[in-house]
Short mmCIF file of C-alpha atoms and ligand atoms in Angstrom, two decimals:
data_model
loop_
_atom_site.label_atom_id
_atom_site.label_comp_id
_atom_site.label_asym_id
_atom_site.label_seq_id
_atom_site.Cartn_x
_atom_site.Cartn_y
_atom_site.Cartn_z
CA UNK Y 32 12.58 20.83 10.04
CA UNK Y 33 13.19 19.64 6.69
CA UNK Y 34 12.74 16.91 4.76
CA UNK Y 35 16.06 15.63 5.18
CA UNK Y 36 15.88 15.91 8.83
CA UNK Y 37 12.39 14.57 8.88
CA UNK Y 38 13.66 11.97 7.37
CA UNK Y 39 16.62 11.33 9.56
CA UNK Y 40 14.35 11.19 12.64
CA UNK Y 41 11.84 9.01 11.17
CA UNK Y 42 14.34 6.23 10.01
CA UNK Y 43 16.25 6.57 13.33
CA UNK Y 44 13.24 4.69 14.73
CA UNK Y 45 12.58 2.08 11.98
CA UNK Y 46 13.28 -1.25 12.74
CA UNK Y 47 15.93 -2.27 9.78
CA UNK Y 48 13.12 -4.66 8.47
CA UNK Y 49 10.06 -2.15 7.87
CA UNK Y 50 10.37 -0.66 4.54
CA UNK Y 51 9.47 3.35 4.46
CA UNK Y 52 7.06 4.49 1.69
CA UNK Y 53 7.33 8.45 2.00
CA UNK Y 54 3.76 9.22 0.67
CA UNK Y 55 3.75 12.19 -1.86
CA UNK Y 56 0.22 12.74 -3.16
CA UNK Y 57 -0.47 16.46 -4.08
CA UNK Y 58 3.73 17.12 -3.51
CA UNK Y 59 5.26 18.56 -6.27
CA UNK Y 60 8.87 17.50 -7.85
CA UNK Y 61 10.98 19.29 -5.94
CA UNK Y 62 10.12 17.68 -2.74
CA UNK Y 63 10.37 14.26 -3.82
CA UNK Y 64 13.61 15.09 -5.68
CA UNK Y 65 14.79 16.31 -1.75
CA UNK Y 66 13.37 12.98 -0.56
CA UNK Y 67 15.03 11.02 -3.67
CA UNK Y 68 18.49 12.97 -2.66
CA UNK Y 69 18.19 12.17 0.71
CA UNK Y 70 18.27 8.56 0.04
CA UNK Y 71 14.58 7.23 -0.12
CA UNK Y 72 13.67 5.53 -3.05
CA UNK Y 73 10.04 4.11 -2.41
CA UNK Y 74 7.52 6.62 -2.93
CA UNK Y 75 3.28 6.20 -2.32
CA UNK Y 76 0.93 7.99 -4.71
CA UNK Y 77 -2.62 8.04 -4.41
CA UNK Y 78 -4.54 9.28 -7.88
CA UNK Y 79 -3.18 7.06 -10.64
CA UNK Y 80 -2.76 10.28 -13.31
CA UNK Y 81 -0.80 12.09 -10.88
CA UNK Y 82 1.48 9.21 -10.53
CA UNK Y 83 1.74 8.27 -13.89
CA UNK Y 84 2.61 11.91 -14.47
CA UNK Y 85 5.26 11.98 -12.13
CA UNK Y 86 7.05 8.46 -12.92
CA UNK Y 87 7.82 10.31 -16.21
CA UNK Y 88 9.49 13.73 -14.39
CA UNK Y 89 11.68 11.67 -11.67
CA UNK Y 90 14.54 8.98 -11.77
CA UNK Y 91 14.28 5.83 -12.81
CA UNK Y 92 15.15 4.10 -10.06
CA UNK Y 93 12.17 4.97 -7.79
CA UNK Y 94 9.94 2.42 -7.05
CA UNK Y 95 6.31 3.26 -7.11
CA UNK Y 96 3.76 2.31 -4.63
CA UNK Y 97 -0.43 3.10 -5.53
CA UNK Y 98 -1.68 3.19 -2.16
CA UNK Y 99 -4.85 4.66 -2.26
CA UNK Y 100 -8.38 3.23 -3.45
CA UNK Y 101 -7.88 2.63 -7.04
CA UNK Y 102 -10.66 2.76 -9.71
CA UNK Y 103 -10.68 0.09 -12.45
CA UNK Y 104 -10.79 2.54 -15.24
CA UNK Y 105 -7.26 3.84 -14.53
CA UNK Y 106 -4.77 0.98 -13.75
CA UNK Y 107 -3.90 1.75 -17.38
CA UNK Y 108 -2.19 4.39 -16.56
CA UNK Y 109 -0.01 2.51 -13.87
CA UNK Y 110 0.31 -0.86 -15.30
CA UNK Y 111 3.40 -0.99 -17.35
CA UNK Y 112 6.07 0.38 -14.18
CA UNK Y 113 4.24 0.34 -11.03
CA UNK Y 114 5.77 -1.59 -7.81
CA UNK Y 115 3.34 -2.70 -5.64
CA UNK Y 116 -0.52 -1.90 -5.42
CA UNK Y 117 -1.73 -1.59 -1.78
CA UNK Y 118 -5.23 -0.88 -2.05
CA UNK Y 119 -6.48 -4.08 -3.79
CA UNK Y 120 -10.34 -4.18 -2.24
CA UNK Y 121 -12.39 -6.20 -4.56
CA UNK Y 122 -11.83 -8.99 -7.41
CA UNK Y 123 -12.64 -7.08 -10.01
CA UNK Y 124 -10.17 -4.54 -9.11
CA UNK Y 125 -7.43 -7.80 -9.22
CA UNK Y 126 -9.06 -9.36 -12.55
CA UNK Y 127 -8.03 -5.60 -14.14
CA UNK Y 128 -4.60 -5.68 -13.01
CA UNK Y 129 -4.39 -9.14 -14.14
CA UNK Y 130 -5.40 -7.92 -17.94
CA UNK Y 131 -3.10 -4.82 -17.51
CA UNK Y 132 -0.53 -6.97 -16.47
CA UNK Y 133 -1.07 -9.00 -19.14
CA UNK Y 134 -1.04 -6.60 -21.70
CA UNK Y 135 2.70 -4.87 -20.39
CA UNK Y 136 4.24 -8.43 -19.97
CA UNK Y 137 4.82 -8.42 -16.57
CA UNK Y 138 3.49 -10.02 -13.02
CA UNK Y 139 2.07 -7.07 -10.91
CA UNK Y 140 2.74 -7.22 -6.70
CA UNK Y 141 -0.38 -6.33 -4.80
CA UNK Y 142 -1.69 -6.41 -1.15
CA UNK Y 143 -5.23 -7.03 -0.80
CA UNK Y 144 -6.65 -4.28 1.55
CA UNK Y 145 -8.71 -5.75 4.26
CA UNK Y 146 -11.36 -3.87 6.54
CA UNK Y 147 -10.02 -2.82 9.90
CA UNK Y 148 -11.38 0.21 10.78
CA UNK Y 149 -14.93 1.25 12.54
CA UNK Y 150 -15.31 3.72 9.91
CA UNK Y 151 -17.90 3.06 6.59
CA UNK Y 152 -15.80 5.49 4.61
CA UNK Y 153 -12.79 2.77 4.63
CA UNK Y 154 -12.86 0.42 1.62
CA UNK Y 155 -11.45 -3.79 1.89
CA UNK Y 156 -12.47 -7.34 2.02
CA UNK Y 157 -13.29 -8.56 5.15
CA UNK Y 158 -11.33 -11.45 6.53
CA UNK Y 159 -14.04 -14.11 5.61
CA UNK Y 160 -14.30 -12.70 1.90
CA UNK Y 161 -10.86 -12.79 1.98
CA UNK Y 162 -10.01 -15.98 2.83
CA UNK Y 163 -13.14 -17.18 0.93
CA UNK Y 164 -11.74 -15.45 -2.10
CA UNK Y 165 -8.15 -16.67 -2.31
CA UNK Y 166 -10.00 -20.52 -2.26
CA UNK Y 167 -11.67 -19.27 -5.49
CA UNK Y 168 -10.66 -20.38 -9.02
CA UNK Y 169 -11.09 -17.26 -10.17
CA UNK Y 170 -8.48 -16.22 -8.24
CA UNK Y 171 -5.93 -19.07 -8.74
CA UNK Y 172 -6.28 -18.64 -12.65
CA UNK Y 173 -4.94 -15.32 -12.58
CA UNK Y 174 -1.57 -15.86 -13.63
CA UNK Y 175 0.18 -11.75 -14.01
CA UNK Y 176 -0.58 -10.59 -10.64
CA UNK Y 177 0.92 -12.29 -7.44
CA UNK Y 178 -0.57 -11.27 -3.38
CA UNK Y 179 2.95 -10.63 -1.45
CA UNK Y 180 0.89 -9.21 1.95
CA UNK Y 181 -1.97 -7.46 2.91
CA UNK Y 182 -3.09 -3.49 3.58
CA UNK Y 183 -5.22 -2.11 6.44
CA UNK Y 184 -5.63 1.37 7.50
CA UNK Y 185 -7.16 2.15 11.30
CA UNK Y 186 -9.56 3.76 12.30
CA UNK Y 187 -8.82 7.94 12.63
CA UNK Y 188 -9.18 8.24 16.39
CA UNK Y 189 -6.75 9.09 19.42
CA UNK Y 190 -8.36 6.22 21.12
CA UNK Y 191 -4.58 4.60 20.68
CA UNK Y 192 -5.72 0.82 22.12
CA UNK Y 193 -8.67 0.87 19.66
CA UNK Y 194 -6.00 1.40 17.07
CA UNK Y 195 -3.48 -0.96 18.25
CA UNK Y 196 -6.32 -3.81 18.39
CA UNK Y 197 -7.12 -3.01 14.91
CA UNK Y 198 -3.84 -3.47 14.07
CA UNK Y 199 -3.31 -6.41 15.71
CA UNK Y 200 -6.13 -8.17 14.29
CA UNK Y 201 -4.78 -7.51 10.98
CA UNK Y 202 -1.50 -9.61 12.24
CA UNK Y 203 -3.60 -12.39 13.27
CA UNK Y 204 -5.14 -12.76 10.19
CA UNK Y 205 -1.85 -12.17 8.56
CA UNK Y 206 -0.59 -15.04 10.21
CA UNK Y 207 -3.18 -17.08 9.69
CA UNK Y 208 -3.22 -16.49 6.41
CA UNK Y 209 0.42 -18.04 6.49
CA UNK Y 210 -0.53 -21.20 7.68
CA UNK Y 211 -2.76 -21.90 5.59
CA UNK Y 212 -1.37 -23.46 2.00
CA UNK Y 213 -3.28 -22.82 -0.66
CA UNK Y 214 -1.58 -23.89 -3.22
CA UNK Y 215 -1.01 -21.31 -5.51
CA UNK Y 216 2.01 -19.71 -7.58
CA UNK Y 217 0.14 -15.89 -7.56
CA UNK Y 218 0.49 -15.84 -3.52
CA UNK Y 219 3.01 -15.43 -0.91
CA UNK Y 220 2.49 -13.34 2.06
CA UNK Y 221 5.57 -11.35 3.36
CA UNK Y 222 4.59 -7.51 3.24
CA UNK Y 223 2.24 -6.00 6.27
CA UNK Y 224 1.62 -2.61 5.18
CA UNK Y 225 0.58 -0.71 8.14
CA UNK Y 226 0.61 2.55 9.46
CA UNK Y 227 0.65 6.09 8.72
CA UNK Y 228 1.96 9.40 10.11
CA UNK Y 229 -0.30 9.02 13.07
CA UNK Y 230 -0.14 5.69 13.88
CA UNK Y 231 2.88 3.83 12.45
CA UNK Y 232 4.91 3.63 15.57
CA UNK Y 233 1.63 1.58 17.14
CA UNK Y 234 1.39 -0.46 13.66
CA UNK Y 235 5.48 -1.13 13.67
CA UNK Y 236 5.32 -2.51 17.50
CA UNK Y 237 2.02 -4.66 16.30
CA UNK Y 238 3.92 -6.09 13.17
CA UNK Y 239 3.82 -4.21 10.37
CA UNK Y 240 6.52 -4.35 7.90
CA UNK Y 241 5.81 -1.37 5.45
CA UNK Y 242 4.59 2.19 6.24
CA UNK Y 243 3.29 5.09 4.51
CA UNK Y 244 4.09 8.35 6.33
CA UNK Y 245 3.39 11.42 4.18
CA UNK Y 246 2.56 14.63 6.64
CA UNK Y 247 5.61 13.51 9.06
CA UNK Y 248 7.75 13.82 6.09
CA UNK Y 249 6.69 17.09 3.23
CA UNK Y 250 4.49 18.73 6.22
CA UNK Y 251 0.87 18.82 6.60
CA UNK Y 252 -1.10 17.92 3.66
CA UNK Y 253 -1.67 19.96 0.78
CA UNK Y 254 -5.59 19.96 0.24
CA UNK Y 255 -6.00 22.41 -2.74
CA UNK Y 256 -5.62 19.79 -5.38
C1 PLP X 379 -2.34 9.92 2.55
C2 PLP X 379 -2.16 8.49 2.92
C3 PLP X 379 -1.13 8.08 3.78
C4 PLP X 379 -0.19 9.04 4.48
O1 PLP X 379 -0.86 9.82 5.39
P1 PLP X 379 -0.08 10.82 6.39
O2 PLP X 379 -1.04 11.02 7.50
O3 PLP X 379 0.18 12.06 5.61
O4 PLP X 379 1.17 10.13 6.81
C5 PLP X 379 -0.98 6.72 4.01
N1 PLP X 379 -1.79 5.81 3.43
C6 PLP X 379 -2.79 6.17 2.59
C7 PLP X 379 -3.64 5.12 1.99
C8 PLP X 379 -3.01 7.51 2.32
O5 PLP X 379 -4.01 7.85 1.51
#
């Protein structure tokens, strides 16, 4: 199939509310520019170079997503256009974005990525440093970054229900989350960003409202990179 109709089948089954990031790490411009000219306009990057590299190359009008773990050292690179940073997993990954932010003028959208998975390799705050952190001044002072929603990825089984409850608990803490006022101009929650090519239909029915589907899109993964 191609992109297009990839595409086409994929959003067929979107609720209208879930916002599609097509992930494109290790894709090169031409198959973005199909994605781009099929309509989709939020793209997911991994490696911060790469995307900086590409943001030059494409239109304009594509909003950027960083997705993947992101070291300190290189949110240079991203600071001045990215959209939203999904993979926020310690503070001083958010006191760097803050200073980045800073420096380009401009308030930086992140999700803080919280530990779901029964996996070690998976990085995030758990939900009591989470909560523990957004009760710290150190985060309430920082004043160019704002936490619209959180980020979880499940664990890489077929064991669907042990997905779904990972999921799920993600929600509930979502929600909670919600309830809770803390008081502070740098957070509102409204983006769940959940699910990927193997799992977003599970993550969609358990809440989320953002997914990041690469392989169901370009084709399997390109590893050579
Ligand atoms: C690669 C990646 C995806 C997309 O994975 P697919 O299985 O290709 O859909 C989603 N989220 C993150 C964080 C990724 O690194």
């Amino acid at each position: 199939m191609s992109i297009k109709e990839n595409l086409q089948s994929i959003k067929s089954e979107l609720p209208a509310q879930v916002t599609l990031v097509a992930v494109s790490k290790t894709k090169p411009l031409e198959l973005i520019q199909e994605a781009y000219d099929a309509g989709l306009r939020d793209f997911g990057e991994n490696y911060a170079q790469e995307l900086a590299e590409k943001e030059t190359l494409l239109p304009k009008d594509i909003r950027w997503h960083a997705i993947g773990h992101l070291q300190t050292n290189k949110v240079k690179y991203i600071a001045p256009f990215v959209h939203l940073i999904h993979a926020v997993d310690s503070s001083k990954l958010l006191e760097e974005i803050d200073k980045q932010a800073r420096k380009n003028k401009r308030v930086i959208d992140c999700l803080l990525q919280i530990y779901i998975a029964r996996e070690e390799t998976k990085f995030g705050f758990s939900f009591e440093e989470c909560e523990g952190y957004l009760q710290t001044e150190d985060f309430k002072k920082l004043e160019h970054i704002k936490i619209t929603g959180l980020m979880g990825m499940a664990t890489n089984t077929s064991d669907d229900k042990q997905i779904r409850n990972e999921f799920r608990s993600l929600k509930e803490f979502f929600e909670k989350l919600t309830t809770i006022n803390f008081e502070t101009s740098n957070f509102k929650l409204q983006t769940l960003s959940m699910g990927m090519s193997s799992d977003y239909k599970i993550a969609i029915e358990e809440g989320s409202t953002l997914v990041r589907i690469g392989s169901s899109i370009f084709g399997e993964r390109n590893y050579t990179k």
